Protein backbone atom coordinates (compact mmCIF):
# COMPACT_ATOMS: atom_id res chain seq x y z
CA UNK A 1 0.00 0.00 0.00
CA UNK A 2 2.24 2.76 -1.21
CA UNK A 3 -0.48 5.06 -2.60
CA UNK A 4 -2.07 7.66 -0.33
CA UNK A 5 -5.50 6.44 -1.41
CA UNK A 6 -6.86 3.24 -2.89
CA UNK A 7 -9.15 5.09 -5.31
CA UNK A 8 -8.12 7.75 -7.78
CA UNK A 9 -9.17 11.28 -7.02
CA UNK A 10 -10.70 11.56 -10.53
CA UNK A 11 -13.97 9.84 -9.58
CA UNK A 12 -14.62 12.17 -6.66
CA UNK A 13 -13.53 15.18 -8.72
CA UNK A 14 -16.10 14.27 -11.41
CA UNK A 15 -18.87 14.19 -8.78
CA UNK A 16 -17.77 17.51 -7.24
CA UNK A 17 -17.49 19.14 -10.67
CA UNK A 18 -20.99 17.94 -11.61
CA UNK A 19 -22.64 19.12 -8.39
CA UNK A 20 -20.87 22.32 -7.34
CA UNK A 21 -20.13 25.70 -8.90
CA UNK A 22 -16.52 26.86 -9.20
CA UNK A 23 -16.73 29.74 -6.72
CA UNK A 24 -15.09 31.02 -3.56
CA UNK A 25 -16.74 29.88 -0.33
CA UNK A 26 -17.10 33.55 0.71
CA UNK A 27 -19.34 34.18 -2.33
CA UNK A 28 -22.04 31.72 -1.28
CA UNK A 29 -25.44 33.16 -0.34
CA UNK A 30 -25.42 31.30 2.98
CA UNK A 31 -22.25 31.32 5.11
CA UNK A 32 -20.50 27.95 4.98
CA UNK A 33 -17.69 26.37 6.96
CA UNK A 34 -16.15 23.13 5.73
CA UNK A 35 -14.16 21.09 8.21
CA UNK A 36 -11.15 18.96 7.29
CA UNK A 37 -8.17 17.44 9.08
CA UNK A 38 -4.60 18.60 8.39
CA UNK A 39 -2.50 15.44 8.42
CA UNK A 40 0.70 17.43 8.96
CA UNK A 41 -0.36 19.36 12.09
CA UNK A 42 -2.95 16.85 13.31
CA UNK A 43 -5.48 19.65 13.75
CA UNK A 44 -8.97 20.32 12.46
CA UNK A 45 -9.12 23.06 9.86
CA UNK A 46 -12.22 25.17 9.23
CA UNK A 47 -12.34 26.36 5.62
CA UNK A 48 -14.39 29.52 5.17
CA UNK A 49 -12.72 30.94 2.07
CA UNK A 50 -11.07 29.68 -1.08
CA UNK A 51 -12.32 27.29 -3.72
CA UNK A 52 -15.58 25.57 -2.76
CA UNK A 53 -14.67 22.58 -4.92
CA UNK A 54 -11.20 22.22 -3.35
CA UNK A 55 -12.64 22.46 0.17
CA UNK A 56 -15.25 19.78 -0.57
CA UNK A 57 -12.58 17.56 -2.15
CA UNK A 58 -10.44 17.94 0.98
CA UNK A 59 -13.34 17.26 3.32
CA UNK A 60 -14.35 14.19 1.30
CA UNK A 61 -10.83 12.71 1.06
CA UNK A 62 -11.49 9.66 3.24
CA UNK A 63 -8.13 8.45 4.60
CA UNK A 64 -6.90 5.36 2.81
CA UNK A 65 -9.67 5.59 0.21
CA UNK A 66 -9.15 8.92 -1.58
CA UNK A 67 -5.81 10.73 -1.57
CA UNK A 68 -5.50 13.76 0.73
CA UNK A 69 -5.66 17.22 -0.87
CA UNK A 70 -2.83 19.76 -0.71
CA UNK A 71 -3.92 23.21 0.40
CA UNK A 72 -1.02 25.61 0.85
CA UNK A 73 1.23 24.09 3.53
CA UNK A 74 -1.47 21.63 4.64
CA UNK A 75 -2.38 18.12 3.56
CA UNK A 76 -6.13 17.82 4.15
CA UNK A 77 -8.48 14.87 4.47
CA UNK A 78 -11.93 13.97 5.78
CA UNK A 79 -12.29 14.56 9.51
CA UNK A 80 -15.26 12.18 9.81
CA UNK A 81 -13.60 9.47 11.89
CA UNK A 82 -12.52 12.11 14.40
CA UNK A 83 -15.50 14.49 14.28
CA UNK A 84 -18.33 13.36 11.99
CA UNK A 85 -20.74 15.97 13.37
CA UNK A 86 -18.73 19.17 13.93
CA UNK A 87 -21.47 20.70 16.10
CA UNK A 88 -18.96 22.39 18.42
CA UNK A 89 -17.64 24.43 15.51
CA UNK A 90 -21.18 25.26 14.39
CA UNK A 91 -22.23 26.40 17.88
CA UNK A 92 -19.14 28.62 18.12
CA UNK A 93 -20.72 30.99 15.59
CA UNK A 94 -23.28 32.07 18.19
CA UNK A 95 -26.49 31.26 16.32
CA UNK A 96 -29.67 30.94 18.34
CA UNK A 97 -30.25 27.47 16.89
CA UNK A 98 -27.77 24.85 15.70
CA UNK A 99 -29.07 22.00 13.57
CA UNK A 100 -26.81 19.01 12.93
CA UNK A 101 -27.33 16.48 10.16
CA UNK A 102 -26.16 12.95 10.85
CA UNK A 103 -25.81 10.70 7.78
CA UNK A 104 -23.79 8.04 9.57
CA UNK A 105 -24.91 4.45 9.83
CA UNK A 106 -25.80 2.87 13.14
CA UNK A 107 -23.15 0.70 14.76
CA UNK A 108 -24.36 -2.86 14.34
CA UNK A 109 -23.13 -5.76 16.46
CA UNK A 110 -20.86 -8.26 14.73
CA UNK A 111 -20.07 -11.87 15.51
CA UNK A 112 -16.42 -12.11 14.52
CA UNK A 113 -13.19 -10.10 14.33
CA UNK A 114 -10.83 -12.79 13.02
CA UNK A 115 -7.81 -10.78 11.86
CA UNK A 116 -5.74 -7.86 13.13
CA UNK A 117 -7.06 -5.78 10.23
CA UNK A 118 -10.64 -6.62 11.24
CA UNK A 119 -9.90 -5.56 14.81
CA UNK A 120 -8.30 -2.31 13.64
CA UNK A 121 -11.24 -1.50 11.33
CA UNK A 122 -13.77 -2.37 14.02
CA UNK A 123 -12.03 -0.08 16.51
CA UNK A 124 -12.25 2.72 13.95
CA UNK A 125 -15.99 2.10 13.55
CA UNK A 126 -16.52 2.04 17.31
CA UNK A 127 -14.43 5.17 17.85
CA UNK A 128 -16.33 7.07 15.18
CA UNK A 129 -19.64 5.95 16.70
CA UNK A 130 -18.60 7.07 20.20
CA UNK A 131 -17.47 10.48 18.94
CA UNK A 132 -20.68 10.82 16.91
CA UNK A 133 -22.77 10.07 20.03
CA UNK A 134 -20.83 12.67 22.00
CA UNK A 135 -20.99 15.44 19.39
CA UNK A 136 -24.69 14.90 18.58
CA UNK A 137 -25.50 16.38 21.96
CA UNK A 138 -23.70 19.62 21.16
CA UNK A 139 -26.26 20.62 18.55
CA UNK A 140 -29.60 22.06 19.50
CA UNK A 141 -31.41 19.80 17.03
CA UNK A 142 -30.51 16.72 15.01
CA UNK A 143 -31.79 15.61 11.62
CA UNK A 144 -31.09 12.01 10.51
CA UNK A 145 -31.98 11.37 6.87
CA UNK A 146 -32.59 7.67 6.22
CA UNK A 147 -29.59 7.02 3.98
CA UNK A 148 -28.26 3.95 5.80
CA UNK A 149 -29.11 1.68 2.85
CA UNK A 150 -26.83 3.70 0.56
CA UNK A 151 -23.13 2.87 0.86
CA UNK A 152 -21.02 5.94 1.74
CA UNK A 153 -19.19 5.67 -1.59
CA UNK A 154 -22.31 5.51 -3.81
CA UNK A 155 -22.92 8.84 -5.53
CA UNK A 156 -24.73 7.30 -8.51
CA UNK A 157 -28.07 8.90 -7.58
CA UNK A 158 -27.37 12.23 -5.85
CA UNK A 159 -30.89 13.50 -6.55
CA UNK A 160 -32.35 10.69 -4.44
CA UNK A 161 -29.99 11.45 -1.55
CA UNK A 162 -30.78 15.17 -1.74
CA UNK A 163 -34.52 14.41 -1.78
CA UNK A 164 -34.13 12.13 1.24
CA UNK A 165 -32.33 14.93 3.08
CA UNK A 166 -35.00 17.46 2.16
CA UNK A 167 -37.77 15.13 3.36
CA UNK A 168 -35.98 14.57 6.67
CA UNK A 169 -35.60 18.35 7.10
CA UNK A 170 -39.31 18.89 6.31
CA UNK A 171 -40.31 16.16 8.78
CA UNK A 172 -38.11 17.76 11.42
CA UNK A 173 -39.59 21.22 10.81
CA UNK A 174 -43.17 19.87 10.87
CA UNK A 175 -42.50 18.03 14.12
CA UNK A 176 -40.81 21.07 15.64
CA UNK A 177 -43.67 23.36 14.60
CA UNK A 178 -46.33 20.98 15.96
CA UNK A 179 -44.40 20.61 19.24
CA UNK A 180 -44.13 24.38 19.56
CA UNK A 181 -47.88 24.76 18.96
CA UNK A 182 -48.79 22.14 21.57
CA UNK A 183 -46.42 23.73 24.10
CA UNK A 184 -48.26 27.06 23.63
CA UNK A 185 -51.51 25.41 24.70
CA UNK A 186 -49.90 23.70 27.70
CA UNK A 187 -49.07 27.00 29.37
GROMACS .gro file of C-alpha atoms in nm:
model
  187
    1UNK     CA    1   0.000   0.000   0.000
    2UNK     CA    2   0.224   0.276  -0.121
    3UNK     CA    3  -0.048   0.506  -0.260
    4UNK     CA    4  -0.207   0.766  -0.033
    5UNK     CA    5  -0.550   0.644  -0.141
    6UNK     CA    6  -0.686   0.324  -0.289
    7UNK     CA    7  -0.915   0.509  -0.531
    8UNK     CA    8  -0.812   0.775  -0.778
    9UNK     CA    9  -0.917   1.128  -0.702
   10UNK     CA   10  -1.070   1.156  -1.053
   11UNK     CA   11  -1.397   0.984  -0.958
   12UNK     CA   12  -1.462   1.217  -0.666
   13UNK     CA   13  -1.353   1.518  -0.872
   14UNK     CA   14  -1.610   1.427  -1.141
   15UNK     CA   15  -1.887   1.419  -0.878
   16UNK     CA   16  -1.777   1.751  -0.724
   17UNK     CA   17  -1.749   1.914  -1.067
   18UNK     CA   18  -2.099   1.794  -1.161
   19UNK     CA   19  -2.264   1.912  -0.839
   20UNK     CA   20  -2.087   2.232  -0.734
   21UNK     CA   21  -2.013   2.570  -0.890
   22UNK     CA   22  -1.652   2.686  -0.920
   23UNK     CA   23  -1.673   2.974  -0.672
   24UNK     CA   24  -1.509   3.102  -0.356
   25UNK     CA   25  -1.674   2.988  -0.033
   26UNK     CA   26  -1.710   3.355   0.071
   27UNK     CA   27  -1.934   3.418  -0.233
   28UNK     CA   28  -2.204   3.172  -0.128
   29UNK     CA   29  -2.544   3.316  -0.034
   30UNK     CA   30  -2.542   3.130   0.298
   31UNK     CA   31  -2.225   3.132   0.511
   32UNK     CA   32  -2.050   2.795   0.498
   33UNK     CA   33  -1.769   2.637   0.696
   34UNK     CA   34  -1.615   2.313   0.573
   35UNK     CA   35  -1.416   2.109   0.821
   36UNK     CA   36  -1.115   1.896   0.729
   37UNK     CA   37  -0.817   1.744   0.908
   38UNK     CA   38  -0.460   1.860   0.839
   39UNK     CA   39  -0.250   1.544   0.842
   40UNK     CA   40   0.070   1.743   0.896
   41UNK     CA   41  -0.036   1.936   1.209
   42UNK     CA   42  -0.295   1.685   1.331
   43UNK     CA   43  -0.548   1.965   1.375
   44UNK     CA   44  -0.897   2.032   1.246
   45UNK     CA   45  -0.912   2.306   0.986
   46UNK     CA   46  -1.222   2.517   0.923
   47UNK     CA   47  -1.234   2.636   0.562
   48UNK     CA   48  -1.439   2.952   0.517
   49UNK     CA   49  -1.272   3.094   0.207
   50UNK     CA   50  -1.107   2.968  -0.108
   51UNK     CA   51  -1.232   2.729  -0.372
   52UNK     CA   52  -1.558   2.557  -0.276
   53UNK     CA   53  -1.467   2.258  -0.492
   54UNK     CA   54  -1.120   2.222  -0.335
   55UNK     CA   55  -1.264   2.246   0.017
   56UNK     CA   56  -1.525   1.978  -0.057
   57UNK     CA   57  -1.258   1.756  -0.215
   58UNK     CA   58  -1.044   1.794   0.098
   59UNK     CA   59  -1.334   1.726   0.332
   60UNK     CA   60  -1.435   1.419   0.130
   61UNK     CA   61  -1.083   1.271   0.106
   62UNK     CA   62  -1.149   0.966   0.324
   63UNK     CA   63  -0.813   0.845   0.460
   64UNK     CA   64  -0.690   0.536   0.281
   65UNK     CA   65  -0.967   0.559   0.021
   66UNK     CA   66  -0.915   0.892  -0.158
   67UNK     CA   67  -0.581   1.073  -0.157
   68UNK     CA   68  -0.550   1.376   0.073
   69UNK     CA   69  -0.566   1.722  -0.087
   70UNK     CA   70  -0.283   1.976  -0.071
   71UNK     CA   71  -0.392   2.321   0.040
   72UNK     CA   72  -0.102   2.561   0.085
   73UNK     CA   73   0.123   2.409   0.353
   74UNK     CA   74  -0.147   2.163   0.464
   75UNK     CA   75  -0.238   1.812   0.356
   76UNK     CA   76  -0.613   1.782   0.415
   77UNK     CA   77  -0.848   1.487   0.447
   78UNK     CA   78  -1.193   1.397   0.578
   79UNK     CA   79  -1.229   1.456   0.951
   80UNK     CA   80  -1.526   1.218   0.981
   81UNK     CA   81  -1.360   0.947   1.189
   82UNK     CA   82  -1.252   1.211   1.440
   83UNK     CA   83  -1.550   1.449   1.428
   84UNK     CA   84  -1.833   1.336   1.199
   85UNK     CA   85  -2.074   1.597   1.337
   86UNK     CA   86  -1.873   1.917   1.393
   87UNK     CA   87  -2.147   2.070   1.610
   88UNK     CA   88  -1.896   2.239   1.842
   89UNK     CA   89  -1.764   2.443   1.551
   90UNK     CA   90  -2.118   2.526   1.439
   91UNK     CA   91  -2.223   2.640   1.788
   92UNK     CA   92  -1.914   2.862   1.812
   93UNK     CA   93  -2.072   3.099   1.559
   94UNK     CA   94  -2.328   3.207   1.819
   95UNK     CA   95  -2.649   3.126   1.632
   96UNK     CA   96  -2.967   3.094   1.834
   97UNK     CA   97  -3.025   2.747   1.689
   98UNK     CA   98  -2.777   2.485   1.570
   99UNK     CA   99  -2.907   2.200   1.357
  100UNK     CA  100  -2.681   1.901   1.293
  101UNK     CA  101  -2.733   1.648   1.016
  102UNK     CA  102  -2.616   1.295   1.085
  103UNK     CA  103  -2.581   1.070   0.778
  104UNK     CA  104  -2.379   0.804   0.957
  105UNK     CA  105  -2.491   0.445   0.983
  106UNK     CA  106  -2.580   0.287   1.314
  107UNK     CA  107  -2.315   0.070   1.476
  108UNK     CA  108  -2.436  -0.286   1.434
  109UNK     CA  109  -2.313  -0.576   1.646
  110UNK     CA  110  -2.086  -0.826   1.473
  111UNK     CA  111  -2.007  -1.187   1.551
  112UNK     CA  112  -1.642  -1.211   1.452
  113UNK     CA  113  -1.319  -1.010   1.433
  114UNK     CA  114  -1.083  -1.279   1.302
  115UNK     CA  115  -0.781  -1.078   1.186
  116UNK     CA  116  -0.574  -0.786   1.313
  117UNK     CA  117  -0.706  -0.578   1.023
  118UNK     CA  118  -1.064  -0.662   1.124
  119UNK     CA  119  -0.990  -0.556   1.481
  120UNK     CA  120  -0.830  -0.231   1.364
  121UNK     CA  121  -1.124  -0.150   1.133
  122UNK     CA  122  -1.377  -0.237   1.402
  123UNK     CA  123  -1.203  -0.008   1.651
  124UNK     CA  124  -1.225   0.272   1.395
  125UNK     CA  125  -1.599   0.210   1.355
  126UNK     CA  126  -1.652   0.204   1.731
  127UNK     CA  127  -1.443   0.517   1.785
  128UNK     CA  128  -1.633   0.707   1.518
  129UNK     CA  129  -1.964   0.595   1.670
  130UNK     CA  130  -1.860   0.707   2.020
  131UNK     CA  131  -1.747   1.048   1.894
  132UNK     CA  132  -2.068   1.082   1.691
  133UNK     CA  133  -2.277   1.007   2.003
  134UNK     CA  134  -2.083   1.267   2.200
  135UNK     CA  135  -2.099   1.544   1.939
  136UNK     CA  136  -2.469   1.490   1.858
  137UNK     CA  137  -2.550   1.638   2.196
  138UNK     CA  138  -2.370   1.962   2.116
  139UNK     CA  139  -2.626   2.062   1.855
  140UNK     CA  140  -2.960   2.206   1.950
  141UNK     CA  141  -3.141   1.980   1.703
  142UNK     CA  142  -3.051   1.672   1.501
  143UNK     CA  143  -3.179   1.561   1.162
  144UNK     CA  144  -3.109   1.201   1.051
  145UNK     CA  145  -3.198   1.137   0.687
  146UNK     CA  146  -3.259   0.767   0.622
  147UNK     CA  147  -2.959   0.702   0.398
  148UNK     CA  148  -2.826   0.395   0.580
  149UNK     CA  149  -2.911   0.168   0.285
  150UNK     CA  150  -2.683   0.370   0.056
  151UNK     CA  151  -2.313   0.287   0.086
  152UNK     CA  152  -2.102   0.594   0.174
  153UNK     CA  153  -1.919   0.567  -0.159
  154UNK     CA  154  -2.231   0.551  -0.381
  155UNK     CA  155  -2.292   0.884  -0.553
  156UNK     CA  156  -2.473   0.730  -0.851
  157UNK     CA  157  -2.807   0.890  -0.758
  158UNK     CA  158  -2.737   1.223  -0.585
  159UNK     CA  159  -3.089   1.350  -0.655
  160UNK     CA  160  -3.235   1.069  -0.444
  161UNK     CA  161  -2.999   1.145  -0.155
  162UNK     CA  162  -3.078   1.517  -0.174
  163UNK     CA  163  -3.452   1.441  -0.178
  164UNK     CA  164  -3.413   1.213   0.124
  165UNK     CA  165  -3.233   1.493   0.308
  166UNK     CA  166  -3.500   1.746   0.216
  167UNK     CA  167  -3.777   1.513   0.336
  168UNK     CA  168  -3.598   1.457   0.667
  169UNK     CA  169  -3.560   1.835   0.710
  170UNK     CA  170  -3.931   1.889   0.631
  171UNK     CA  171  -4.031   1.616   0.878
  172UNK     CA  172  -3.811   1.776   1.142
  173UNK     CA  173  -3.959   2.122   1.081
  174UNK     CA  174  -4.317   1.987   1.087
  175UNK     CA  175  -4.250   1.803   1.412
  176UNK     CA  176  -4.081   2.107   1.564
  177UNK     CA  177  -4.367   2.336   1.460
  178UNK     CA  178  -4.633   2.098   1.596
  179UNK     CA  179  -4.440   2.061   1.924
  180UNK     CA  180  -4.413   2.438   1.956
  181UNK     CA  181  -4.788   2.476   1.896
  182UNK     CA  182  -4.879   2.214   2.157
  183UNK     CA  183  -4.642   2.373   2.410
  184UNK     CA  184  -4.826   2.706   2.363
  185UNK     CA  185  -5.151   2.541   2.470
  186UNK     CA  186  -4.990   2.370   2.770
  187UNK     CA  187  -4.907   2.700   2.937
   0.00000   0.00000   0.00000
